[in-house]
PDB file of C-alpha atoms and ligand atoms in Angstrom:
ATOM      1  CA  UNK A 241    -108.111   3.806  87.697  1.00 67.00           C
ATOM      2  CA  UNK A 242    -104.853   3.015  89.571  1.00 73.00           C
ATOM      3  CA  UNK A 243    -105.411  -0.907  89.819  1.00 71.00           C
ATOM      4  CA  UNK A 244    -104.091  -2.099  92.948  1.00 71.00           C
ATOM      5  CA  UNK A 245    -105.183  -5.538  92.268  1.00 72.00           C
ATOM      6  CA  UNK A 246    -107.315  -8.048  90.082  1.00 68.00           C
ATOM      7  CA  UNK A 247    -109.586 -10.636  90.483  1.00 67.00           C
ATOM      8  CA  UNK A 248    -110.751 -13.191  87.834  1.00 82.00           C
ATOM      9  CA  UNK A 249    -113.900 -10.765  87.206  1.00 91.00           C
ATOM     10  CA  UNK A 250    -112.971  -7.466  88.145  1.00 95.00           C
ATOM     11  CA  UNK A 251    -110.262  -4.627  88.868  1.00 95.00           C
ATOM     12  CA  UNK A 252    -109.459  -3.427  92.140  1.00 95.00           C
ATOM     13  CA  UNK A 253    -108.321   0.316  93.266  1.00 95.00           C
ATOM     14  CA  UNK A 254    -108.064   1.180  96.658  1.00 96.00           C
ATOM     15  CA  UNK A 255    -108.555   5.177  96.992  1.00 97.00           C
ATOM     16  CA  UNK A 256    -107.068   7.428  99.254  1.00 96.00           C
ATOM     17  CA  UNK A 257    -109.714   5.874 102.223  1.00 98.00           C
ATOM     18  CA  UNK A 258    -108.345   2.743 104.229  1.00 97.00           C
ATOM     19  CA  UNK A 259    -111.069  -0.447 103.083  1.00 97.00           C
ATOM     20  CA  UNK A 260    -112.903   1.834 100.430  1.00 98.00           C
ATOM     21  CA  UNK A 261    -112.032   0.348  97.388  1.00 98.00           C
ATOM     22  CA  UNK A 262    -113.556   1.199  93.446  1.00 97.00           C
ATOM     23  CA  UNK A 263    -114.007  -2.331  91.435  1.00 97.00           C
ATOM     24  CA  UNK A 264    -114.368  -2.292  87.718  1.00 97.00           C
ATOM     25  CA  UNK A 265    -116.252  -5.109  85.541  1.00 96.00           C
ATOM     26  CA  UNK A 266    -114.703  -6.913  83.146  1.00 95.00           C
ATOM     27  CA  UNK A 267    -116.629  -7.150  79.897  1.00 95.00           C
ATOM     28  CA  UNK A 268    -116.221 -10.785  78.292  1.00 94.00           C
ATOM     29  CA  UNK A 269    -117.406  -8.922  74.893  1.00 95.00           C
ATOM     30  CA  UNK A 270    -118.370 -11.104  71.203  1.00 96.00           C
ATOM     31  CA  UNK A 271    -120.851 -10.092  68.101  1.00 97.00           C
ATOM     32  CA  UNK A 272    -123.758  -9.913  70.562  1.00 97.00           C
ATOM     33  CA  UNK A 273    -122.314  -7.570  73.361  1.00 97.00           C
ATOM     34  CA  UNK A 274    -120.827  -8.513  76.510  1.00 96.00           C
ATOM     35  CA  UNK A 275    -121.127 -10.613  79.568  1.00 96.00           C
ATOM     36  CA  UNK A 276    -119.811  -8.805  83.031  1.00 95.00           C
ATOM     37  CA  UNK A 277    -119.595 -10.726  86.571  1.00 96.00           C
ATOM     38  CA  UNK A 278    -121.734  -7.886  88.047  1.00 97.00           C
ATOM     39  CA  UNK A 279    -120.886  -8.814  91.714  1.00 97.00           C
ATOM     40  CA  UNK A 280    -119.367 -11.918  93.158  1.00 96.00           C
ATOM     41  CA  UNK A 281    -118.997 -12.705  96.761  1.00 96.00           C
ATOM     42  CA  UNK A 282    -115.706 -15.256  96.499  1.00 94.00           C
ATOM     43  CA  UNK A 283    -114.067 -12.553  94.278  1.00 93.00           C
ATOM     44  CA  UNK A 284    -115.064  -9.458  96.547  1.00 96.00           C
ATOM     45  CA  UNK A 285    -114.753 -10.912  99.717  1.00 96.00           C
ATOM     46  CA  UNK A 286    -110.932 -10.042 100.447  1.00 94.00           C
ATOM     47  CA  UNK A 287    -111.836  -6.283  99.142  1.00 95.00           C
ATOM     48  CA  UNK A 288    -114.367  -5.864 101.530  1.00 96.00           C
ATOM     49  CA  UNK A 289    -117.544  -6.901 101.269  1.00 98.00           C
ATOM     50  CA  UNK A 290    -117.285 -10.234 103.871  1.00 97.00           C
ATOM     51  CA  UNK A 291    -121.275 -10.346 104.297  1.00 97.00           C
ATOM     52  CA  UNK A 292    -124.259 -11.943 103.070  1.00 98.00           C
ATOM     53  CA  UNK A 293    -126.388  -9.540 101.148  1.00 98.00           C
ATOM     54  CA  UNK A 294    -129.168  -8.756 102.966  1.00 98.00           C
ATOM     55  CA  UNK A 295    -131.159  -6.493 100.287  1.00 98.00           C
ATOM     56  CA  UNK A 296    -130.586  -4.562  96.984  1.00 98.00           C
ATOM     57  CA  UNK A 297    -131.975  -1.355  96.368  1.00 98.00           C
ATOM     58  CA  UNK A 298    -132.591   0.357  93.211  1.00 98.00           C
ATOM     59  CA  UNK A 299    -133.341   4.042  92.245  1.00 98.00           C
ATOM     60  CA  UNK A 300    -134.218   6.335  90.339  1.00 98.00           C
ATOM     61  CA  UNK A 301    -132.676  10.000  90.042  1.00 98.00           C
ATOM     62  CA  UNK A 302    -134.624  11.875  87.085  1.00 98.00           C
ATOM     63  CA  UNK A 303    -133.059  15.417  87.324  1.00 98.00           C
ATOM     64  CA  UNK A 304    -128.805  15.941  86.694  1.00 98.00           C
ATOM     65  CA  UNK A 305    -128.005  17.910  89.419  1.00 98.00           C
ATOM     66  CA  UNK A 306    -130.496  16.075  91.986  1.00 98.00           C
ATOM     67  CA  UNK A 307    -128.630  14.788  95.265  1.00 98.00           C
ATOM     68  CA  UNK A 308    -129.215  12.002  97.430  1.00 98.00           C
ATOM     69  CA  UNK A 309    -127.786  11.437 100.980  1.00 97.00           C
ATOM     70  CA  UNK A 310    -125.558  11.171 103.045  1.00 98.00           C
ATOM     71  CA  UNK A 311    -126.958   8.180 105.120  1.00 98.00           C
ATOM     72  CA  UNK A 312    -125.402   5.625 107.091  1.00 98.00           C
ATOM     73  CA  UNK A 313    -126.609   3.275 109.575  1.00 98.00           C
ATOM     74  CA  UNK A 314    -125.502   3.268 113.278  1.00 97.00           C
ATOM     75  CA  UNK A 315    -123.606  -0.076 114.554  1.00 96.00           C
ATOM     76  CA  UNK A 316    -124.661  -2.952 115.650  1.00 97.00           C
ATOM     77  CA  UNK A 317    -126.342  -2.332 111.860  1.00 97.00           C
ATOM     78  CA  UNK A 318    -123.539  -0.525 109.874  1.00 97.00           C
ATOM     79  CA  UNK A 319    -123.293  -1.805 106.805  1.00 98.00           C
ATOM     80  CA  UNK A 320    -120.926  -2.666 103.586  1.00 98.00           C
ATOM     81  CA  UNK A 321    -122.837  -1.181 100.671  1.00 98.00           C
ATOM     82  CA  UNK A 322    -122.118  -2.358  97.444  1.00 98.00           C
ATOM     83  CA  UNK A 323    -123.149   0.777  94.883  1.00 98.00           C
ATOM     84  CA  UNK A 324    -123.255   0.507  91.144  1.00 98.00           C
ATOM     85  CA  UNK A 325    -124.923   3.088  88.517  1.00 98.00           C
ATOM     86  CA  UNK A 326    -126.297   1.230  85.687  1.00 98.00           C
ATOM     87  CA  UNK A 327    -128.040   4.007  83.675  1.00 98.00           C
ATOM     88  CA  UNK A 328    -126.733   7.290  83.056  1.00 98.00           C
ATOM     89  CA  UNK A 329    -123.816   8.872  85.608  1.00 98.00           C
ATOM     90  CA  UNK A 330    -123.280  10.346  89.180  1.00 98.00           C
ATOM     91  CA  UNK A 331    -120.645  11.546  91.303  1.00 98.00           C
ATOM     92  CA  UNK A 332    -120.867   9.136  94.223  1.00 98.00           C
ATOM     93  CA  UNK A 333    -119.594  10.114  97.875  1.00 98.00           C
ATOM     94  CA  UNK A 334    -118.159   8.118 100.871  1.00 98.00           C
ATOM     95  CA  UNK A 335    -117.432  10.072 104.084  1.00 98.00           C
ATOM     96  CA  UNK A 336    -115.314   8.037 106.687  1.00 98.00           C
ATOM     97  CA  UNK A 337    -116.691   8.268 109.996  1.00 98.00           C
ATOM     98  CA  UNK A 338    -114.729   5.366 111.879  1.00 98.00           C
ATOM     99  CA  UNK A 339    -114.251   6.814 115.115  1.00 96.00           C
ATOM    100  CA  UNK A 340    -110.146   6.922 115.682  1.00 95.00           C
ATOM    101  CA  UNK A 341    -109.890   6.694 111.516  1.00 97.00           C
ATOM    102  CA  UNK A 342    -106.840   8.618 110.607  1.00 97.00           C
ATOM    103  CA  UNK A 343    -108.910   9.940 107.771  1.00 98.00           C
ATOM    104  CA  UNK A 344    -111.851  10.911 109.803  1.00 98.00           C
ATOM    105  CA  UNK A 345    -114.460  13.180 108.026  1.00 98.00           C
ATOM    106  CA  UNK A 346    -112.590  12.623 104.737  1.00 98.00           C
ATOM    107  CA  UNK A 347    -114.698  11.896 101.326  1.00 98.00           C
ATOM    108  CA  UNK A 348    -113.730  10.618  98.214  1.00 98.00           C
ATOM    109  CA  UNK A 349    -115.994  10.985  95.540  1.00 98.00           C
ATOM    110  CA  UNK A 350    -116.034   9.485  92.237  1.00 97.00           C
ATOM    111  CA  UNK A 351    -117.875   8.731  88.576  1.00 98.00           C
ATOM    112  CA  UNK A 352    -120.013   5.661  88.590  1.00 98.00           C
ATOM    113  CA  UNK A 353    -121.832   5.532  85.068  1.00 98.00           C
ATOM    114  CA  UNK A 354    -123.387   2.541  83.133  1.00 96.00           C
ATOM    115  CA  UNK A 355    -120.451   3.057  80.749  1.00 96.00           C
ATOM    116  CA  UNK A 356    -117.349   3.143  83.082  1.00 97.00           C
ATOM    117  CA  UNK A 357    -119.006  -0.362  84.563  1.00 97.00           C
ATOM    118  CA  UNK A 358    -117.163   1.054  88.085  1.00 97.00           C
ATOM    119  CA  UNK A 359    -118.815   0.520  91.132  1.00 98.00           C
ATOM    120  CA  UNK A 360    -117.959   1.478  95.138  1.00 98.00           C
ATOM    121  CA  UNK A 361    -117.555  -0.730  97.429  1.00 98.00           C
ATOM    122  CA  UNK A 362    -118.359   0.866 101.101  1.00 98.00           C
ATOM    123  CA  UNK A 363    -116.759  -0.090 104.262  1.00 98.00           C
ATOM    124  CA  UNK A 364    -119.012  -0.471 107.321  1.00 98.00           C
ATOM    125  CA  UNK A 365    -118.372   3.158 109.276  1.00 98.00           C
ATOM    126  CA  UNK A 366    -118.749   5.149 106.223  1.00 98.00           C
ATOM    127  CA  UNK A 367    -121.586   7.497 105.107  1.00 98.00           C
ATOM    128  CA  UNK A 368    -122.931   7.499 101.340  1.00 98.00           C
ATOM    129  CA  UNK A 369    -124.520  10.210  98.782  1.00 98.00           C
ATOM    130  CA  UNK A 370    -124.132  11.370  95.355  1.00 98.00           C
ATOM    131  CA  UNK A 371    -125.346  13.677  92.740  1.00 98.00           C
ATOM    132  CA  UNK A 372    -126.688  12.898  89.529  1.00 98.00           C
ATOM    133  CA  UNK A 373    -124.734  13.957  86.453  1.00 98.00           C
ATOM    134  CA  UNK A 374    -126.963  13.159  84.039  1.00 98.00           C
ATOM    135  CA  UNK A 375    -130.626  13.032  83.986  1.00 98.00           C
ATOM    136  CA  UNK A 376    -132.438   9.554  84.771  1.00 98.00           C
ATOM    137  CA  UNK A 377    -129.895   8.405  86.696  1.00 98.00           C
ATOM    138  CA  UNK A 378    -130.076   4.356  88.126  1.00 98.00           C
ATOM    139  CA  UNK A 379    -128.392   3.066  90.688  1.00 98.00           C
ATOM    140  CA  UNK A 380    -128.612   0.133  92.619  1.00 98.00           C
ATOM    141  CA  UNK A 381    -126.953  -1.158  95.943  1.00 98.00           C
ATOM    142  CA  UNK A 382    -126.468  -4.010  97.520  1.00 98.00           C
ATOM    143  CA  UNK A 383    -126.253  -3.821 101.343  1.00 98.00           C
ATOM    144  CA  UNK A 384    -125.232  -6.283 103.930  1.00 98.00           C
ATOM    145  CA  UNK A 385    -127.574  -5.429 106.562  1.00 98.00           C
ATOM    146  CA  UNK A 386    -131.349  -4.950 106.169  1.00 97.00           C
ATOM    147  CA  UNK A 387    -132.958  -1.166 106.452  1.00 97.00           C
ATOM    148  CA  UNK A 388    -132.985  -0.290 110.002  1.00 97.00           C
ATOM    149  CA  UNK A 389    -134.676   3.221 110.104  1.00 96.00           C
ATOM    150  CA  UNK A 390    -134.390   3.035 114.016  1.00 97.00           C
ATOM    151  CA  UNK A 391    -130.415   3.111 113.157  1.00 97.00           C
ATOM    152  CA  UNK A 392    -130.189   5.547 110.605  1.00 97.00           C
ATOM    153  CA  UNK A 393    -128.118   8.654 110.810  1.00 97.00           C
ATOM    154  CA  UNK A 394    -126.965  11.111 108.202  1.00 98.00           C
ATOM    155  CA  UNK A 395    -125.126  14.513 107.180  1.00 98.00           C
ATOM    156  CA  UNK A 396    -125.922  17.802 105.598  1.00 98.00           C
ATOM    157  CA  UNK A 397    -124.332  17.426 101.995  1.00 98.00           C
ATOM    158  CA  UNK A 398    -123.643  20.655 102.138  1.00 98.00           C
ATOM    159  CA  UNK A 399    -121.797  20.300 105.471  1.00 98.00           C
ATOM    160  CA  UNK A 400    -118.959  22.470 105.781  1.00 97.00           C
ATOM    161  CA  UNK A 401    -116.779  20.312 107.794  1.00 97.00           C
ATOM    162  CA  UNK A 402    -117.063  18.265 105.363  1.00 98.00           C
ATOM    163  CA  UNK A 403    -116.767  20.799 102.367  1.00 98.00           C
ATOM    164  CA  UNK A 404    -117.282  18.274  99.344  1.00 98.00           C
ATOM    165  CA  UNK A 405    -116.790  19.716  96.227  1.00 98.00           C
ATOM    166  CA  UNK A 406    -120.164  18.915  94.122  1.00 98.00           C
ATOM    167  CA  UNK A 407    -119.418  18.909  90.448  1.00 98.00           C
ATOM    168  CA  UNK A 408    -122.935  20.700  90.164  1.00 98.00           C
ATOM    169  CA  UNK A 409    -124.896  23.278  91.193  1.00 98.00           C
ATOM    170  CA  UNK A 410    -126.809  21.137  93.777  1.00 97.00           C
ATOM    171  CA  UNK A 411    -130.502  20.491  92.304  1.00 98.00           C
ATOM    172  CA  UNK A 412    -133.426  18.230  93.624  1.00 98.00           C
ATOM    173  CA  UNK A 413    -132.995  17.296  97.615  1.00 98.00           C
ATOM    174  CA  UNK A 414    -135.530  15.555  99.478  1.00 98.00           C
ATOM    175  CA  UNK A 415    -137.099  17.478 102.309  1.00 98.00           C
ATOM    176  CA  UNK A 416    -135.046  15.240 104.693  1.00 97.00           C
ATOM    177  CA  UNK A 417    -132.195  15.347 103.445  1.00 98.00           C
ATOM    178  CA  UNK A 418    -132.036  19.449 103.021  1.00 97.00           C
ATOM    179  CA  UNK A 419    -132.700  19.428 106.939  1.00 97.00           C
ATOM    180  CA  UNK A 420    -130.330  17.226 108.242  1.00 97.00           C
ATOM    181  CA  UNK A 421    -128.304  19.347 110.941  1.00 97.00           C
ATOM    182  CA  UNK A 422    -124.376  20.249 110.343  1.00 98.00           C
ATOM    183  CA  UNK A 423    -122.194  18.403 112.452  1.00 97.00           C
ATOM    184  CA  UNK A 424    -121.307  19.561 115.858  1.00 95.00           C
ATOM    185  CA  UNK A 425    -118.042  19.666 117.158  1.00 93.00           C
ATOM    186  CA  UNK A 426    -118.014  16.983 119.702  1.00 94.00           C
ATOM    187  CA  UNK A 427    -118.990  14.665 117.020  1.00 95.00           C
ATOM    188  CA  UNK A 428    -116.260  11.656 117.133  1.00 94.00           C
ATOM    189  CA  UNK A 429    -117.853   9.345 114.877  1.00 96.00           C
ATOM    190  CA  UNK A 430    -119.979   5.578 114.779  1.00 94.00           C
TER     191      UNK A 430
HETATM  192  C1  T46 B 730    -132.552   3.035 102.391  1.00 60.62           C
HETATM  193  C2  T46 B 730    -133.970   2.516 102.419  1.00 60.62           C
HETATM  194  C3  T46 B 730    -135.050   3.360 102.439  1.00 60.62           C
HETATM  195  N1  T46 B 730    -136.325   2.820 102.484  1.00 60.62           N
HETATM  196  C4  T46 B 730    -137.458   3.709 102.468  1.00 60.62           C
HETATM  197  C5  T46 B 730    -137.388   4.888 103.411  1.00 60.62           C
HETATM  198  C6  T46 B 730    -138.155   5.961 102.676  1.00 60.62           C
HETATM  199  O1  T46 B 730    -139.514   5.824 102.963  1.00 60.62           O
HETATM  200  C7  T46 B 730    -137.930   5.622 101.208  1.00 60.62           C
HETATM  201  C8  T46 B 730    -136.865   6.492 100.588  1.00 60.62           C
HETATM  202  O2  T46 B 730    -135.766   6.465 101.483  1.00 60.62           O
HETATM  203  P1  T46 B 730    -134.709   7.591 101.381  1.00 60.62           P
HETATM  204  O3  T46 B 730    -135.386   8.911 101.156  1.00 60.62           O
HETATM  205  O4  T46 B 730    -133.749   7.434 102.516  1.00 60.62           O
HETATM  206  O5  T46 B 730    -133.945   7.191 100.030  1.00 60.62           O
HETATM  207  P2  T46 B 730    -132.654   7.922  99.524  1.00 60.62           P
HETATM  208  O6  T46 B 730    -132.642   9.350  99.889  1.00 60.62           O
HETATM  209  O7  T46 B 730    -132.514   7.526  98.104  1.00 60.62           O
HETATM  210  O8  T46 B 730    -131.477   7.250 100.349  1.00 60.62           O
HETATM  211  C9  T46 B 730    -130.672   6.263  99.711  1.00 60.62           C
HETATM  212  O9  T46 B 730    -129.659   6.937  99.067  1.00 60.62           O
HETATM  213  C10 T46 B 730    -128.508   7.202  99.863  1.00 60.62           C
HETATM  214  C11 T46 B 730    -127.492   7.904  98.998  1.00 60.62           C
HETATM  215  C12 T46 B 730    -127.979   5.938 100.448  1.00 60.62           C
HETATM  216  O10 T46 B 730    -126.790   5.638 100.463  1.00 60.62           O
HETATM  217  C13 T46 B 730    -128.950   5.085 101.138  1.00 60.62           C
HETATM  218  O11 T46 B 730    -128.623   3.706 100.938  1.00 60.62           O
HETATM  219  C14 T46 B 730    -130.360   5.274 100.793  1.00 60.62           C
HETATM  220  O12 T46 B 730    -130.910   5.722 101.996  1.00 60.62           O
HETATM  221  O13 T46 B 730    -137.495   4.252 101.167  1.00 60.62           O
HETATM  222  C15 T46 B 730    -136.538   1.471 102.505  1.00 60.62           C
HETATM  223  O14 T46 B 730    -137.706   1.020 102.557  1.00 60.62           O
HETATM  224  N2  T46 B 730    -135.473   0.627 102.496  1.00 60.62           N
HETATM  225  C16 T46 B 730    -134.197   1.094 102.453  1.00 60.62           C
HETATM  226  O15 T46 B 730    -133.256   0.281 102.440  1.00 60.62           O
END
């Protein structure tokens, strides 16, 4: 990770994507195991995440190769998410979809696992998916706006104006998310 900065609790890397940042958990280890701030609001507010939490979600991704996404939520209810994998591992995705971003329709995509203790923190504007890499994959994500399926918008992982390299063969998809349409060219962005 290149660290870009530190907090009391946790290590900071911004990525290639203005605002989208990777924080790592510092273990505070002894005899027993260790203790890890797993989110903190005064240490992550000046990388990003600047709103209450509003819900956390949790699942549940049994197969390695299984996908989930991409989903984002239209303003006035785009939201930071907050994602961290606590079982297991998965490539995790953010697309950029600012409208006017100088990195517009770019991804970066990375390895959250229970043992790299990394998570991604996700700029409003942004869409969000990832693919399991192992089996029984847990995730959970803390979002600062609640679920607004009224708002909700999302792209075909397999888009290829997007053209994200999947470490896998891609494997379970939900019915929804196999159908969601490719982007058309007069798409500018939330
Ligand atoms: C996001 C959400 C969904 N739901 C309901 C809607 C469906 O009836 C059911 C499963 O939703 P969905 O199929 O959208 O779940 P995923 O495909 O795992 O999507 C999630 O994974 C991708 C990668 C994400 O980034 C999103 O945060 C999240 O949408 O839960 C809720 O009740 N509350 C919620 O906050």
């Amino acid at each position: 990770m290149n660290v870009t900065s530190t907090a009391a609790r946790f290590s900071i890397a911004e990525t290639t994507l203005d605002g989208l940042v990777c924080i790592q958990r510092k273990q505070q280890e002894d005899v027993r195991g260790f203790f890890s701030r797993f989110f903190c609001a005064d240490e992550l507010r000046a990388a990003g995440f600047r709103d209450p939490i509003q819900q956390i979600n949790h699942t549940l991704t049994r197969r390695r190769g299984s996908v989930r996404g991409f989903h984002f939520q239209r303003p006035p209810h785009a939201e930071t998410k907050f994602v961290s994998c606590i079982r297991g591992e998965v490539f995790d995705v953010a697309v950029d979809l600012r409208r006017g971003s100088g990195t517009f329709l770019r991804w970066h995509g990375q390895r959250l696992s229970a043992d790299n203790h990394c998570s991604l923190l996700i700029p409003k504007g942004f869409a969000h998916g990832f693919q399991a890499l192992s089996d029984d994959a847990e995730l959970v994500y803390l979002h600062s706006e609640p679920y607004n399926p009224m708002a909700e918008g999302a792209l075909n992982v397999l888009d290829p104006a997007l053209a994200v390299a999947w470490p896998l063969p891609l494997g379970d998809l939900s019915e929804r998310d196999a159908n969601h349409p490719y982007l058309t060219t007069d798409f500018g962005g939330i």
